[in-house]
Coordinates of C-alpha atoms in Angstrom, one line a residue:
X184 CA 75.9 111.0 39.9
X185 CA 78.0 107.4 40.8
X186 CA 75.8 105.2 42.8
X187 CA 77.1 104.1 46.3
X188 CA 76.3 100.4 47.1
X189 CA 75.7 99.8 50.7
X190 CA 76.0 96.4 52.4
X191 CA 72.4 94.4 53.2
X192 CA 72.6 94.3 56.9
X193 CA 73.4 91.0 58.9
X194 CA 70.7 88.7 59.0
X195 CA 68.6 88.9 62.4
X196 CA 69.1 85.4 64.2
X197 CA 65.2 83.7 63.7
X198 CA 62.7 84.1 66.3
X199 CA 63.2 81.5 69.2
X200 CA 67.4 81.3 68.5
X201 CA 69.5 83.6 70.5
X202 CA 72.9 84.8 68.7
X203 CA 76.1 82.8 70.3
X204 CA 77.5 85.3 72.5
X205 CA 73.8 86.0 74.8
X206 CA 73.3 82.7 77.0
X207 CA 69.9 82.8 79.2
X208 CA 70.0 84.4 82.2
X209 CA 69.7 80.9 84.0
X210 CA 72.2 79.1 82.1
X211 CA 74.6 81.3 84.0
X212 CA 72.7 81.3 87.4
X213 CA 72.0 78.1 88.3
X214 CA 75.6 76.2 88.1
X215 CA 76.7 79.5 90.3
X216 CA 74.1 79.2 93.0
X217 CA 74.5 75.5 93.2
X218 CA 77.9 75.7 93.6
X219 CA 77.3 78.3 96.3
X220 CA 75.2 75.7 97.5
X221 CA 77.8 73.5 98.4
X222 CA 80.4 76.1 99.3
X223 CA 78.1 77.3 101.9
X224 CA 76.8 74.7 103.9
X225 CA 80.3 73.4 105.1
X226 CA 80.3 77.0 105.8
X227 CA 76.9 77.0 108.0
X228 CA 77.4 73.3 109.7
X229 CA 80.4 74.7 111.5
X230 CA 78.7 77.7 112.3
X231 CA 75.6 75.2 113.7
X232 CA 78.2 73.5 116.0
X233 CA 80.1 76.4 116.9
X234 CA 77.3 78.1 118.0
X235 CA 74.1 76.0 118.9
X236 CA 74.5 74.4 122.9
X237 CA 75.8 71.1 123.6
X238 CA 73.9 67.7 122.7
X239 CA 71.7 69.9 120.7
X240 CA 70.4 68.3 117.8
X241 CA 68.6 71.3 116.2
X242 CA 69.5 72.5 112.7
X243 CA 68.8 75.9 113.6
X244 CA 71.4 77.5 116.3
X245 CA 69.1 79.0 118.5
X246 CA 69.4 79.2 121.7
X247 CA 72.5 80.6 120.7
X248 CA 75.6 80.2 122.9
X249 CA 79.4 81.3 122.7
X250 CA 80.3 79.2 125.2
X251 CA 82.6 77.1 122.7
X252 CA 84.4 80.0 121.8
X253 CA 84.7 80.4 125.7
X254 CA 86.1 77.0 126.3
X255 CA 88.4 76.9 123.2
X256 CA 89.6 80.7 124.0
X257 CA 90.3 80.4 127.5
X258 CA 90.4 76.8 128.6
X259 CA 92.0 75.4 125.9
X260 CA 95.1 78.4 125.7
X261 CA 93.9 79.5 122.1
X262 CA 94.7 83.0 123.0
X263 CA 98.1 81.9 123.7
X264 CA 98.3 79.9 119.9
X265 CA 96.5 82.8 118.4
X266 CA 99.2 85.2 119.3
X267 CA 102.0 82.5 118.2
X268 CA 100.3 82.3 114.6
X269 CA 100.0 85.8 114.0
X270 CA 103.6 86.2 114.9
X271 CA 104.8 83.6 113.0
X272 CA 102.7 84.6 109.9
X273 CA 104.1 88.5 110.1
X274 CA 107.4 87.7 110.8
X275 CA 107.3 85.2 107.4
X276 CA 105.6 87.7 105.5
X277 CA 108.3 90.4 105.9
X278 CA 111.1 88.2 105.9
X279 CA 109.7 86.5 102.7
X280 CA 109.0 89.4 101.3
X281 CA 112.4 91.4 101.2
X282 CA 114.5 88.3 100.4
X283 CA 112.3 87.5 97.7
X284 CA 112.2 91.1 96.5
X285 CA 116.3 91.8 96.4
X286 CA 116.7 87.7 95.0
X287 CA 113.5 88.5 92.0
X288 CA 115.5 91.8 91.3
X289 CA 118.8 89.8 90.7
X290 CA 117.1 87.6 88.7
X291 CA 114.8 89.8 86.5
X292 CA 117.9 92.3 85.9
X293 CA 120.9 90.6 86.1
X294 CA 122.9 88.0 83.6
X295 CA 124.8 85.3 85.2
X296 CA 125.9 82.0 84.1
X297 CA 124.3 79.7 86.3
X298 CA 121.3 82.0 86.0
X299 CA 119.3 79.4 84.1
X300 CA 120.5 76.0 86.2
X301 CA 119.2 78.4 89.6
X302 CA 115.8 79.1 88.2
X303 CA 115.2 75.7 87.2
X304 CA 116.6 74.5 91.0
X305 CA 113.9 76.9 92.1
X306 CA 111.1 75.2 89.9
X307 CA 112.2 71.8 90.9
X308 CA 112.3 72.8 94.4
X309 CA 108.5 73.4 94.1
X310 CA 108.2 69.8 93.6
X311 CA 109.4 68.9 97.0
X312 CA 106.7 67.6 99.8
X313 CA 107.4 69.8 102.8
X314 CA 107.3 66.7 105.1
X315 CA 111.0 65.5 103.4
X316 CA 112.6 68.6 105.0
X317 CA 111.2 67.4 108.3
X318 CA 114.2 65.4 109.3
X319 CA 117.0 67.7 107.9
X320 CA 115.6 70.7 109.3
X321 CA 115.3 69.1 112.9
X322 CA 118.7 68.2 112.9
X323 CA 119.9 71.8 111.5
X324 CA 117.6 73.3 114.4
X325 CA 118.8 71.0 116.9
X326 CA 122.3 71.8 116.1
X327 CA 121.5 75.5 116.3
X328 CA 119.1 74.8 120.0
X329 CA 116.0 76.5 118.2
X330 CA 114.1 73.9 118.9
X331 CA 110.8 75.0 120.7
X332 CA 111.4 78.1 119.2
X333 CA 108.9 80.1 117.1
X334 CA 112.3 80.8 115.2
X335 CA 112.7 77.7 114.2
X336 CA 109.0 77.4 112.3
X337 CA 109.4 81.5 111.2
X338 CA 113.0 80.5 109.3
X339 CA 111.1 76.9 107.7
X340 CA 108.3 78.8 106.5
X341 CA 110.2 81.5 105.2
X342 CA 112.5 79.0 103.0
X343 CA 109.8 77.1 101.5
X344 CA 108.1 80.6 100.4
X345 CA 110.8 81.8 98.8
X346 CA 111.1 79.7 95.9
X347 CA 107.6 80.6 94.0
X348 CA 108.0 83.9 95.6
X349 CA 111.3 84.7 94.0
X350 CA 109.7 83.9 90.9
X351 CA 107.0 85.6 91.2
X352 CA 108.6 89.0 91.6
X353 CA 110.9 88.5 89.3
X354 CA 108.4 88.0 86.8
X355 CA 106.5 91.4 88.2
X356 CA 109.9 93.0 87.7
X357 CA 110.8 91.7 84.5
X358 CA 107.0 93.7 83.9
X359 CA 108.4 97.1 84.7
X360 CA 110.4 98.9 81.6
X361 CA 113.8 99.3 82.4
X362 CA 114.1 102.3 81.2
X363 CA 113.0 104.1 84.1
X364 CA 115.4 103.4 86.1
X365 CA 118.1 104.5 83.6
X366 CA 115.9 107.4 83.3
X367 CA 116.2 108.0 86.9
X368 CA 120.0 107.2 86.8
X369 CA 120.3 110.2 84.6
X370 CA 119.0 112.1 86.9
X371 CA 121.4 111.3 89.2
X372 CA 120.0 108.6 91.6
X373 CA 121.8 105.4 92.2
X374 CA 120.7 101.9 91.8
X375 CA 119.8 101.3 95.6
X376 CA 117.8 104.8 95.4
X377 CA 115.8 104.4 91.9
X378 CA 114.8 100.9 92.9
X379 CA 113.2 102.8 96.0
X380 CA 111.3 105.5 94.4
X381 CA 110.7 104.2 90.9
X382 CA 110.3 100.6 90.7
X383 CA 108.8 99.8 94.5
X384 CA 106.1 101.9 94.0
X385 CA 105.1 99.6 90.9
X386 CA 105.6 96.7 92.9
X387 CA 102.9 96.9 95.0
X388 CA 100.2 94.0 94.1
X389 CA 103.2 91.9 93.7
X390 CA 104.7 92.5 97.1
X391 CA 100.9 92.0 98.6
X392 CA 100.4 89.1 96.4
X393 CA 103.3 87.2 97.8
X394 CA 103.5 88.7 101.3
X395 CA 99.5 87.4 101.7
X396 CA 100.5 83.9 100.2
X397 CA 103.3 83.8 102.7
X398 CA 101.1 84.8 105.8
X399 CA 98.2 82.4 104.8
X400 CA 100.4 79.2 104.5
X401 CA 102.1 79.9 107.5
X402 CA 99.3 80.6 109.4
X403 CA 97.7 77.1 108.1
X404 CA 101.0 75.0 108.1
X405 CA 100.5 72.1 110.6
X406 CA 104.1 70.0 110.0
X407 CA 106.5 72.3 110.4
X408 CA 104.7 73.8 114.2
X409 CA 104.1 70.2 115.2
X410 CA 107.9 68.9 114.9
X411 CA 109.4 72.2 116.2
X412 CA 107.5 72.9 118.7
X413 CA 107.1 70.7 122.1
X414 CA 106.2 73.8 124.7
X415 CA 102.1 74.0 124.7
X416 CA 102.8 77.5 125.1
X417 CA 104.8 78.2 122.1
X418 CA 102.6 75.8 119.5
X419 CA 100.2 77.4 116.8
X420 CA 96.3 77.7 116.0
X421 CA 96.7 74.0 113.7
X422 CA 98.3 72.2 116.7
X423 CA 95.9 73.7 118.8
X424 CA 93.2 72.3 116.8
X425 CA 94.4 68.7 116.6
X426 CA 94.7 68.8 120.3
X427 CA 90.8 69.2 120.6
X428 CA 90.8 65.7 118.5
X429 CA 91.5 62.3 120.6
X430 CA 91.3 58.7 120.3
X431 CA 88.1 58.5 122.4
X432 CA 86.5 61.6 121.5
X433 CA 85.9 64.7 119.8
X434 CA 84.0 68.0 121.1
X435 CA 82.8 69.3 117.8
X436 CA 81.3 72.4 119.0
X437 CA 84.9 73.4 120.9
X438 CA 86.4 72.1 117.3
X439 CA 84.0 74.0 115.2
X440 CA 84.4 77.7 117.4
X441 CA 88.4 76.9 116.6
X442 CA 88.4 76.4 113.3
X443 CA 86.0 79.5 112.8
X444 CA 88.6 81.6 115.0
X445 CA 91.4 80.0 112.9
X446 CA 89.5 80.7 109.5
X447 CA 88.9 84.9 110.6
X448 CA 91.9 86.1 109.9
X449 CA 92.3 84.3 106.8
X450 CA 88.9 85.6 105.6
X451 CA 89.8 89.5 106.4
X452 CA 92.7 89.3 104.8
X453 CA 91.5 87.6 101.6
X454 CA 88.8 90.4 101.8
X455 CA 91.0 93.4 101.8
X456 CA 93.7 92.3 99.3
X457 CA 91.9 90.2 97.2
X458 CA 91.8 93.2 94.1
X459 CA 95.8 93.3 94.8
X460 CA 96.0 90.0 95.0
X461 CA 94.3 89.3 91.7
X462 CA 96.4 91.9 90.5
X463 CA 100.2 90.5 91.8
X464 CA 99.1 86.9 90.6
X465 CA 98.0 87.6 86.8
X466 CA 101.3 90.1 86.2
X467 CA 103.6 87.7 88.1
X468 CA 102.7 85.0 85.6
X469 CA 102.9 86.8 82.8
X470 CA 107.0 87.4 81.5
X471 CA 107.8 90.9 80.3

């Protein structure tokens, strides 16, 4: 009867050596917590301002008092910029978001000869401070009297998204096969109608990966709000905040309860999209 030889088994890493691919527990632990060290006490001074009384030195915010929120909510009109930024940050999301999505369809299905020359016009565009467009967009706005409009900062924000959007989706696109929508063509659906019900529905981290990039750089643009907008009734929650800064002085605990109401939104929609988000991002990048 043939003999079958059996491999010796691996060698068993010696006592006191762990194997290359188990670290120690606190190897991985203690770079993370300090670093959610110093992530979290910016975090907690502004809270300490924000919510311990005025001329209080304590480091602990008790007595605790809203009365900063108060001041900043009511006496300092941030009702009034709080409604501004959300309308500016929806009305860019959406309008970023379906120009984006018919241009990245163009792009990722179409040939065209200067297909190449625009996607590198794109990329280069990316490379352009926002503060250069000041001046040509003032005059353009002027022209058109949208000046001390929230039209004027909703159409600004809208073109400097679209660039990395467009490319973005494009990308996304490029990620779903094209042969389901000659599949559904066979079936009878035009172009206009597969694109609704086959490839959208793919879509969907991409269009809330872009549409949440869009919303969050509007709603923390400071330039474009600050040149375009004179009326204190029509300005946003970053203006608002650098009018609580002067030359003399500076409340911190009226600055500190703004920027906490100007970082909420922010943080619930991070906190809600961010498995999309992760999601639109990584396939975006990646070229089918």
């Amino acid at each position: 009867m043939p003999t079958v030889r059996t491999s010796p088994p691996p060698p068993r890493p010696a006592k006191g050596h762990r194997a290359w691919d188990e670290v120690p527990r606190w190897q991985i632990y203690l770079p993370l917590g300090i670093y959610l060290l110093f992530t979290l006490i910016p975090f907690y001074w502004i809270l300490l301002f924000a919510l311990r009384p005025a001329g209080s030195t304590s480091l602990v915010p008790w007595p605790m008092t809203f009365d900063h929120f108060d001041k900043v909510w009511n006496e300092r009109s941030f009702g009034t910029y709080f409604q501004n930024s959300v309308l500016v940050g929806l009305a860019t999301l959406v309008m970023t978001t379906v120009v984006a999505l018919a241009g990245g369809y163009a792009l990722a299905r179409f040939d065209f000869k200067v297909k190449r020359a625009f996607m590198l016009a794109l990329l280069c565009s990316q490379f352009v401070p926002g503060a250069l467009l000041l001046v040509p967009l003032f005059e353009i706005f002027a022209e058109l009297r949208m000046i001390n409009s929230l039209g004027s900062v909703i159409l600004a924000e809208t073109v400097f998204q679209l660039p990395l959007s467009m490319i973005l989706i494009s990308n996304f696109i490029k990620n779903v096969p094209y042969s389901l929508e000659e599949a559904a063509w066979v079936d009878g659906c035009g172009r206009l109608r597969a694109f609704r019900v086959v490839v959208l529905p793919l879509l969907r981290p991409g269009l809330i990966a872009v549409g949440s990039f869009a919303f969050v750089h509007s709603w923390n643009h400071f330039l474009f709000a600050l040149m375009f907008l004179n009326n204190q009734e029509k300005q946003t929650v970053p203006v608002g905040l650098n009018t609580l800064m002067s030359a003399d002085s500076v409340d911190l605990g009226a600055l500190a309860a703004g920027g906490i109401i100007a970082a909420v939104p922010v943080v619930i929609v991070f906190a809600f999209i961010q498995k999309w988000l992760i999601t639109g991002f990584s396939a975006g990048a990646v070229k089918g």
